[in-house]
Coordinates of C-alpha atoms and ligand atoms in Angstrom, one line a residue:
X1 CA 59.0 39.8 -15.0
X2 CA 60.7 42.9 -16.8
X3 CA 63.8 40.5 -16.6
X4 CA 62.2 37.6 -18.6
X5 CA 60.7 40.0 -20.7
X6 CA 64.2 41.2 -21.8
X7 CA 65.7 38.0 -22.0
X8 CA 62.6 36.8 -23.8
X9 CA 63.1 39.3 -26.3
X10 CA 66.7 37.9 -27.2
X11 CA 64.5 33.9 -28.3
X12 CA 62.7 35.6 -31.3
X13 CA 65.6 36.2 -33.4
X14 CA 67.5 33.3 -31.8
X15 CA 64.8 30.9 -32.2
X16 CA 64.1 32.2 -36.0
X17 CA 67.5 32.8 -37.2
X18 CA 69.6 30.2 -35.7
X19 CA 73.0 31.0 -33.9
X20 CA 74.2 32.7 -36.6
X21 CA 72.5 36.0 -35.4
X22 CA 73.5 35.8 -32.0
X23 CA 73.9 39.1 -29.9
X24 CA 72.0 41.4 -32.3
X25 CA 69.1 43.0 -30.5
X26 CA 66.9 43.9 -33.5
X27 CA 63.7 41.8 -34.6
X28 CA 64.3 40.5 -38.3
X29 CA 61.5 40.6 -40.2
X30 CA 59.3 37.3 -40.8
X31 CA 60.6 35.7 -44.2
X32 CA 58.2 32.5 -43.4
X33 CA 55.5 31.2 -41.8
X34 CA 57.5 29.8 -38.8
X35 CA 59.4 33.3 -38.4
X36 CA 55.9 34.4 -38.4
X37 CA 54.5 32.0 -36.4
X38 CA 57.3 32.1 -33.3
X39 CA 56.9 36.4 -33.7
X40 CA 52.9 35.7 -33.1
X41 CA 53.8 33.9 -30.1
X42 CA 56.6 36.0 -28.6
X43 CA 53.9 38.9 -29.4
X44 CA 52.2 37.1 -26.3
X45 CA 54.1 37.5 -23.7
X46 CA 55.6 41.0 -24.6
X47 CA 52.3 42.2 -24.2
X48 CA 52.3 40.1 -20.8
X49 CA 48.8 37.9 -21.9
X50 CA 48.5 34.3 -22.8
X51 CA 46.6 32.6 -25.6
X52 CA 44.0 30.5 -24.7
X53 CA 43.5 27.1 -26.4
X54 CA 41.5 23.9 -26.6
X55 CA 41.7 20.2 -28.1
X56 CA 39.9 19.5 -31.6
X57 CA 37.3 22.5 -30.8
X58 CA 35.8 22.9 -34.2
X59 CA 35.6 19.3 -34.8
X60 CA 33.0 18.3 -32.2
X61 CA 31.9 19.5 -28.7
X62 CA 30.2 18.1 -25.5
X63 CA 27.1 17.0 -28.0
X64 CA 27.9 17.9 -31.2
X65 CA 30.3 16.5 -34.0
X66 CA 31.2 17.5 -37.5
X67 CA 29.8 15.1 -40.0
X68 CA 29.9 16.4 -43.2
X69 CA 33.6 16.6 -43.5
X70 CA 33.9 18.9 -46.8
X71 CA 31.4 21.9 -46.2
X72 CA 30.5 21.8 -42.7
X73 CA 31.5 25.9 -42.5
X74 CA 33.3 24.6 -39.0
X75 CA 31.6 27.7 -37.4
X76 CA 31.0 25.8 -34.5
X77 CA 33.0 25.7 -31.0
X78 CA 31.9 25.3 -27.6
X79 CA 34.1 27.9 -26.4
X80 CA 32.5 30.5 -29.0
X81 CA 28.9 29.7 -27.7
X82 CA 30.0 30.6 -24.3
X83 CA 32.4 32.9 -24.7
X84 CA 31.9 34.8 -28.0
X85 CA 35.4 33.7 -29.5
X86 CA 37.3 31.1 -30.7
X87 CA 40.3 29.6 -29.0
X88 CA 43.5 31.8 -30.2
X89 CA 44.8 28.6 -29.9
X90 CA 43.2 24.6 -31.7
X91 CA 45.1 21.4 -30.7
X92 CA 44.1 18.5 -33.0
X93 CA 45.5 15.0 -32.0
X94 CA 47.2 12.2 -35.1
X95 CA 47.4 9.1 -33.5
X96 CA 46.0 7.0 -36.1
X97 CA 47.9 8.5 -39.1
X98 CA 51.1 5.9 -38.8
X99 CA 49.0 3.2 -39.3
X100 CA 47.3 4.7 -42.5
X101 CA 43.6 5.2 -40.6
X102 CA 41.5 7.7 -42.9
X103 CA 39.7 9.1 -38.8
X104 CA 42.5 9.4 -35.9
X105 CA 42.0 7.6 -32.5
X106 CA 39.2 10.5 -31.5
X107 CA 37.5 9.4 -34.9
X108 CA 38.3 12.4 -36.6
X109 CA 38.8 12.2 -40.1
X110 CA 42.3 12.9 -41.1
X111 CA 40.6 15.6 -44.4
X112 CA 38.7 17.3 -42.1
X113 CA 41.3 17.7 -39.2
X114 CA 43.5 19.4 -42.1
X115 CA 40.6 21.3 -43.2
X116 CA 39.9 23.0 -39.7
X117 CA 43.6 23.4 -39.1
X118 CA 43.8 25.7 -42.3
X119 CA 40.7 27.3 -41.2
X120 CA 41.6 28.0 -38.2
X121 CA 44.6 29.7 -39.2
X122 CA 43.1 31.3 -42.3
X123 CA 40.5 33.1 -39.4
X124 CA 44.5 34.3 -37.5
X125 CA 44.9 31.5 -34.9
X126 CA 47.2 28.7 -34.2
X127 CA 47.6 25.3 -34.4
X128 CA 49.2 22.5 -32.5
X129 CA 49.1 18.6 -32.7
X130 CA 49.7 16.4 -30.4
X131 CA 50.3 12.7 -30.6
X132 CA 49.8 9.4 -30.0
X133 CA 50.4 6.8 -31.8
X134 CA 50.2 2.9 -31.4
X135 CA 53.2 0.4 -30.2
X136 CA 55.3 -0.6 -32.9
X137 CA 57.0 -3.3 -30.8
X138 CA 53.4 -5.1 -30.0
X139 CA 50.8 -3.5 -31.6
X140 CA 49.1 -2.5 -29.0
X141 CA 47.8 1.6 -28.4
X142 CA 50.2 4.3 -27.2
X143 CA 48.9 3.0 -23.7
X144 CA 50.4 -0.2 -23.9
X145 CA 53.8 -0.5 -22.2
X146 CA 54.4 -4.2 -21.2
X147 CA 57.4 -3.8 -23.5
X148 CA 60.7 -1.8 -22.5
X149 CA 61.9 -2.5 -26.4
X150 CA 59.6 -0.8 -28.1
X151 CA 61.8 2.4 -27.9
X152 CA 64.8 0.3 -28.8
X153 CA 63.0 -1.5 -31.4
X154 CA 62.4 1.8 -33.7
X155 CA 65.8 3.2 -33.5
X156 CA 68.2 2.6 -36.0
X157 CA 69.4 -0.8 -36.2
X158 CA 66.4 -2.1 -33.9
X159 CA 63.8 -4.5 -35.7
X160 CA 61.2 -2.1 -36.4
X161 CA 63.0 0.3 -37.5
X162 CA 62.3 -0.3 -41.4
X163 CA 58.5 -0.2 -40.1
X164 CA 58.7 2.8 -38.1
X165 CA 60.2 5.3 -40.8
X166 CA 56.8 4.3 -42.8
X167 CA 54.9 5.4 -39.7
X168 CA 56.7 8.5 -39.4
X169 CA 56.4 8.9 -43.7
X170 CA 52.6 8.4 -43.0
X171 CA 52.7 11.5 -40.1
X172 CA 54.8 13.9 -42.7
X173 CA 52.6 13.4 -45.1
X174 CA 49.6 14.4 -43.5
X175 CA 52.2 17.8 -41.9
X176 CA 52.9 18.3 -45.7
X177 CA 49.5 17.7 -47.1
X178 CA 48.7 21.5 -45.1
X179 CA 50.9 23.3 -47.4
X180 CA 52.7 26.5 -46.7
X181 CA 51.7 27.0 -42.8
X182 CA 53.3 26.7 -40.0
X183 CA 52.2 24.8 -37.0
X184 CA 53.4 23.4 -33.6
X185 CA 54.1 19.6 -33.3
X186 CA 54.7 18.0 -29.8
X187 CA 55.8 14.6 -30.0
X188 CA 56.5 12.2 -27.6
X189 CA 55.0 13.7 -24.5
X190 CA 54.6 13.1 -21.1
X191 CA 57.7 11.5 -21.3
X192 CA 59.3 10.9 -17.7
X193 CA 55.6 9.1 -16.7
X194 CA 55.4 5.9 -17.8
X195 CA 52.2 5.7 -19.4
X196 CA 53.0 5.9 -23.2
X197 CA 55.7 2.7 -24.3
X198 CA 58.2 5.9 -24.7
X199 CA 58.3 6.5 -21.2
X200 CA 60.5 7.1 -18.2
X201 CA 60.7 3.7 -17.1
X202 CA 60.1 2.0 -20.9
X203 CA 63.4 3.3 -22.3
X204 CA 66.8 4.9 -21.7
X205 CA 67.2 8.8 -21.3
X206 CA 69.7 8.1 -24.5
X207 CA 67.0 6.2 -26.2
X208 CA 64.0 8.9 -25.6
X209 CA 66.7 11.6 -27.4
X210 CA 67.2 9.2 -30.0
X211 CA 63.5 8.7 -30.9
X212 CA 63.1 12.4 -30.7
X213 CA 65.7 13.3 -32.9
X214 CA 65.0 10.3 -35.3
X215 CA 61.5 11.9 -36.0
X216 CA 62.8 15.6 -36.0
X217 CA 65.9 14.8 -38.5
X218 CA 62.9 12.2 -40.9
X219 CA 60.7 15.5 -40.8
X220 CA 63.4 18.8 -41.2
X221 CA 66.2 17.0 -42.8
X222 CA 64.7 14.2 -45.1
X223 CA 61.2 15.8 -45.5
X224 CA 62.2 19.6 -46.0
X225 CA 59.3 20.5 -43.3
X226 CA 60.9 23.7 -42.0
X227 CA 57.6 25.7 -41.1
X228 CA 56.9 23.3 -37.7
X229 CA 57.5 24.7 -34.1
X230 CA 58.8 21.5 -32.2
X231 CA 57.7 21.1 -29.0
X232 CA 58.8 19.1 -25.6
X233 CA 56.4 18.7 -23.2
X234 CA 56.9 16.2 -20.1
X235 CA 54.8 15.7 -17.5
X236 CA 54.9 17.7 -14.6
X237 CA 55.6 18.6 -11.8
X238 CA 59.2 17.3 -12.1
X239 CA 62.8 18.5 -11.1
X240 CA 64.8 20.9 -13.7
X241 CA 67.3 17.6 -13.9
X242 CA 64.4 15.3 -14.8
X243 CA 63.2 17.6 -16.9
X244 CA 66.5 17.9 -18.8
X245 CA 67.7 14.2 -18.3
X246 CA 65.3 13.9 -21.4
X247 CA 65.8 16.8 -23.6
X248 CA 66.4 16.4 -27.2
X249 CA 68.6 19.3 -27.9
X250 CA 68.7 23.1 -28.0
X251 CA 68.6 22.7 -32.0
X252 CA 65.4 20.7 -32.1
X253 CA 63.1 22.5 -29.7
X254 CA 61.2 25.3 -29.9
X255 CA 59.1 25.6 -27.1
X256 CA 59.1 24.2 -23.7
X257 CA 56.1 22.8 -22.4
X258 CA 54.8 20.6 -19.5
X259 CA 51.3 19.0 -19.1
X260 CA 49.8 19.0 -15.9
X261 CA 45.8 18.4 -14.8
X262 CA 44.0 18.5 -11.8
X263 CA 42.7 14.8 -9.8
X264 CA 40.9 15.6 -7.1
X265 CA 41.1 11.9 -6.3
X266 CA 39.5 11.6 -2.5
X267 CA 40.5 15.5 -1.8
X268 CA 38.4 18.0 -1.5
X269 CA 37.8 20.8 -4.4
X270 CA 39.5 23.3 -2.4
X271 CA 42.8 21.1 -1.4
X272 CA 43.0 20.3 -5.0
X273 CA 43.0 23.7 -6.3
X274 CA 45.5 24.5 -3.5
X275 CA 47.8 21.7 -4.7
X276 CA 47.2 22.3 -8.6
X277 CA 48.2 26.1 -8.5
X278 CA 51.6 24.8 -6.1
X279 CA 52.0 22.1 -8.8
X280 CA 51.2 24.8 -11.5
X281 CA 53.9 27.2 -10.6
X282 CA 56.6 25.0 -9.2
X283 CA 56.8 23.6 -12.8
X284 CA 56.3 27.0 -14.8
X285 CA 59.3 28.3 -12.8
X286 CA 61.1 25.9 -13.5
X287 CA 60.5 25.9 -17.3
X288 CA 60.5 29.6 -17.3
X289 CA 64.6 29.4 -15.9
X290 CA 65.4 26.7 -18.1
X291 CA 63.4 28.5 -21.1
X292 CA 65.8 31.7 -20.2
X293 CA 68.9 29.7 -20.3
X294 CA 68.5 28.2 -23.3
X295 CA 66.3 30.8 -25.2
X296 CA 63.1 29.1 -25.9
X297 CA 59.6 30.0 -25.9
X298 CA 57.2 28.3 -23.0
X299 CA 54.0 26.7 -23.1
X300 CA 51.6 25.1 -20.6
X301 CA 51.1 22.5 -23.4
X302 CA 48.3 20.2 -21.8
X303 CA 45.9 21.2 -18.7
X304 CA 42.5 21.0 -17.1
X305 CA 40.1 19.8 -14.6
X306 CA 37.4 17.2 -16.1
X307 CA 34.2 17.7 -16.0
X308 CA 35.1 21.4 -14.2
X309 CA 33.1 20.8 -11.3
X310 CA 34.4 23.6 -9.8
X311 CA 32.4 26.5 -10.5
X312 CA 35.3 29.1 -10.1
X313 CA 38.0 27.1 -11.9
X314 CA 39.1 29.1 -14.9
X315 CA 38.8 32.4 -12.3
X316 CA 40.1 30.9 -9.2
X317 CA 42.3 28.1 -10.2
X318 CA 43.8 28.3 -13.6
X319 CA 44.3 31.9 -14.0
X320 CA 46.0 32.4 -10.4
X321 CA 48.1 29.8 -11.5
X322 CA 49.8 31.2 -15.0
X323 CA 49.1 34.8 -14.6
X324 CA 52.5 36.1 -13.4
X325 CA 53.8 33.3 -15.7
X326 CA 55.7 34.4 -19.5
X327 CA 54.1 31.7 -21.1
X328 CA 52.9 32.0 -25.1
X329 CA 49.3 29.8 -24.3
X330 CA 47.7 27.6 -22.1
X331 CA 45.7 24.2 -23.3
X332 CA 42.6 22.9 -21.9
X333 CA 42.1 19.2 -23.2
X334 CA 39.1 18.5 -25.4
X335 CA 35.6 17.7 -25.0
X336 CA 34.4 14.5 -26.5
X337 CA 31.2 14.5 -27.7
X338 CA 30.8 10.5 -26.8
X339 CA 31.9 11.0 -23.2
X340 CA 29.3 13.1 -21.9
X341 CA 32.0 13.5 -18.7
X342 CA 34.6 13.9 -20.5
X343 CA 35.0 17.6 -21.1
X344 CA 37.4 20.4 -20.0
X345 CA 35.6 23.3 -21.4
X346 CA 32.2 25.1 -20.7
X347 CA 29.3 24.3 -23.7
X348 CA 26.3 25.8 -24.0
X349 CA 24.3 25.3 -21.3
X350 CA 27.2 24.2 -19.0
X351 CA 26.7 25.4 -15.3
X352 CA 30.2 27.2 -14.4
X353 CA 30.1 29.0 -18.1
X354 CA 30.1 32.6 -16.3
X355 CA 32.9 31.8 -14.6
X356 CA 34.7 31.4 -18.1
X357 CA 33.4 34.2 -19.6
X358 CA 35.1 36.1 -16.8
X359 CA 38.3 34.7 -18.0
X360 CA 37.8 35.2 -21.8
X361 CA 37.1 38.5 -20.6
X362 CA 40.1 39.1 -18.7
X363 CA 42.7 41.4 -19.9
X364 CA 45.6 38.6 -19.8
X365 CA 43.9 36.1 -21.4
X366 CA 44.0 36.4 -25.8
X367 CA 40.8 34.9 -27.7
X368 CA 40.1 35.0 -31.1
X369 CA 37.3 37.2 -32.2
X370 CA 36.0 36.1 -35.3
Ligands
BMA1 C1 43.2 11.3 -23.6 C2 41.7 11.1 -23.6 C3 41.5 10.0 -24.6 C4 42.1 10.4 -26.0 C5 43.5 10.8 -25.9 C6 44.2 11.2 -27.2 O1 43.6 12.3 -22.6 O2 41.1 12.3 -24.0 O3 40.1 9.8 -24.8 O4 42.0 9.3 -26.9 O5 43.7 11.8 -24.9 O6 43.5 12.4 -27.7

């Protein structure tokens, strides 16, 4: 761990300055918001604890949703009634925006999703969106992958490529509509699955980097929207050449992420617990090597167990499996309020809610107390 810590300690400066700084051992101070933001994570894992997050959590919870979208005082969060704090870390989700929808595909509205996001890191904590948005080869959902051109399509010279750069003005937009901030972005994800139409079987390795870049070089170069972390985040677990075969590029990418949940499926709790945490750390050693060799920050972008019917999960399960891990923060997905099973955090009233206090409460873990 000491090692990573070291090496670790060479990304801030890399990752803030650019090559140009290279070799010098010394931590510049932060000049922006992203300096400042990629110094707030690195803080993390010098201290050896990881940040805690959750999906849209002052938007709506297990039975609750923000209605009045411009002075609801967004005080609310199911992981606050149970644990006393906010997340240190809120993912909100845009798919919706390219299309020009006014809520996103979880039917938040876009004005308040931009007012939580500042609020949430005007109260010290951090932001991330993920995304996913429809076909533009058929029109269809992210989902929808009974195309293999719809990567091909968007890429320059393809048919909808015209189309796509109005999807991807739409998304900066909203990015530039927060102002002086900075934020993570993690497009394209769970990219070597082939659930999304930008998938491992849906389009080349080529194409994926393409698209990646396409949308990194509309937003940094065309846009001027300097202050966001980029994120890659594949499914796992996968193979340090799958996870590579994919990779946009040492000069797009921030931080290194992978999503993995638990599915019981027919197992029992305990043999899925047993094969999450081997799942778990397999692929956060594998993203901690590659994170070393190419001097990134890591992430466990996208996790959890729905419904949590293990009493003992955020204890016994998650914990075990990312403690001895130098990873910035660790995601639990969201809780919709209009899928009563459909949550992977503790509300009020939610059985295994000591169990997660236990883990706000333990020294690795970094809440924010607010
Ligand atoms: C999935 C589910 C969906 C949701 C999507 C995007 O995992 O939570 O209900 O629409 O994420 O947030």
């Amino acid at each position: 761990m000491k090692h990573s810590i070291l090496i670790l300690s060479t990304i801030l400066f890399l990752t803030a300055c650019g090559n140009a700084n290279k070799g010098r051992s010394v931590t510049p101070p932060a000049e922006t918001p992203r300096d400042e933001l990629v110094q707030r994570l690195f803080s993390f894992v010098e201290s050896g604890q990881i940040a805690y997050g959750h999906q849209d959590d002052l938007v709506y919870g297990h039975s609750w949703v923000v209605t009045d979208v411009e002075n609801d005082p967004l005080g609310r969060s199911d992981v606050k009634a149970v644990s006393g704090a906010y997340p240190m870390v809120v993912g909100f989700e845009i798919g919706g925006i390219e299309l020009g929808w006014d809520k996103s595909i979880d039917k938040v509205p876009f004005d308040l999703m931009r007012r939580a996001a500042l609020t949430h890191i005007e109260r010290g904590g951090i932001v991330t969106f993920s995304w996913h948005p429809h076909n533009p080869f058929t029109g269809g959902n992210a989902w929808d992958v009974s195309s293999k051109e719809a990567v091909a399509s968007v890429l320059d010279g393809g048919e909808k490529h015209e189309a796509f750069l109005d999807w991807l003005r739409n998304a900066a937009d909203f990015f530039e509509s927060l102002g002086e901030v900075a934020v993570i972005f993690r497009p394209w994800h769970e990219n070597i699955g082939s659930w999304f139409w930008w998938g491992g079987d849906l389009c080349t390795a080529e194409q994926y980097k393409a698209l990646y870049r396409l949308t990194w070089e509309y937003f940094t170069k065309e846009r001027g929207l300097t202050n966001i972390l980029w994120c890659y985040s594949p499914n796992g677990p996968i193979t340090p050449q799958d996870y590579m075969s994919r990779y946009p590029g040492d000069d797009c990418i921030d931080l290194l992420g992978t999503d993995i949940y638990e599915y019981p499926g027919d197992a029992s709790l305990e043999d899925a617990r047993v094969r999450y945490g081997e799942q778990v750390r397999e692929m956060l050693t594998v993203l901690t090597a590659i994170a070393e060799d190419h001097s990134k920050l890591v992430c466990f972008s996208e996790t959890g167990l729905e419904g949590i019917p293990d009493m003992e999960w955020w204890t016994k399960t998650l914990l075990p499996a990312i403690e001895d891990f130098p990873i910035t923060y660790v995601l639990t997905w969201r809780n919709a309020h209009d899928m009563p099973g459909h949550f992977y955090a503790p509300w009020d009233g939610f059985a295994g809610a000591e169990d997660f206090r236990a883990f706000a409460e333990n020294e690795k873990t970094v809440f924010l107390n607010q």
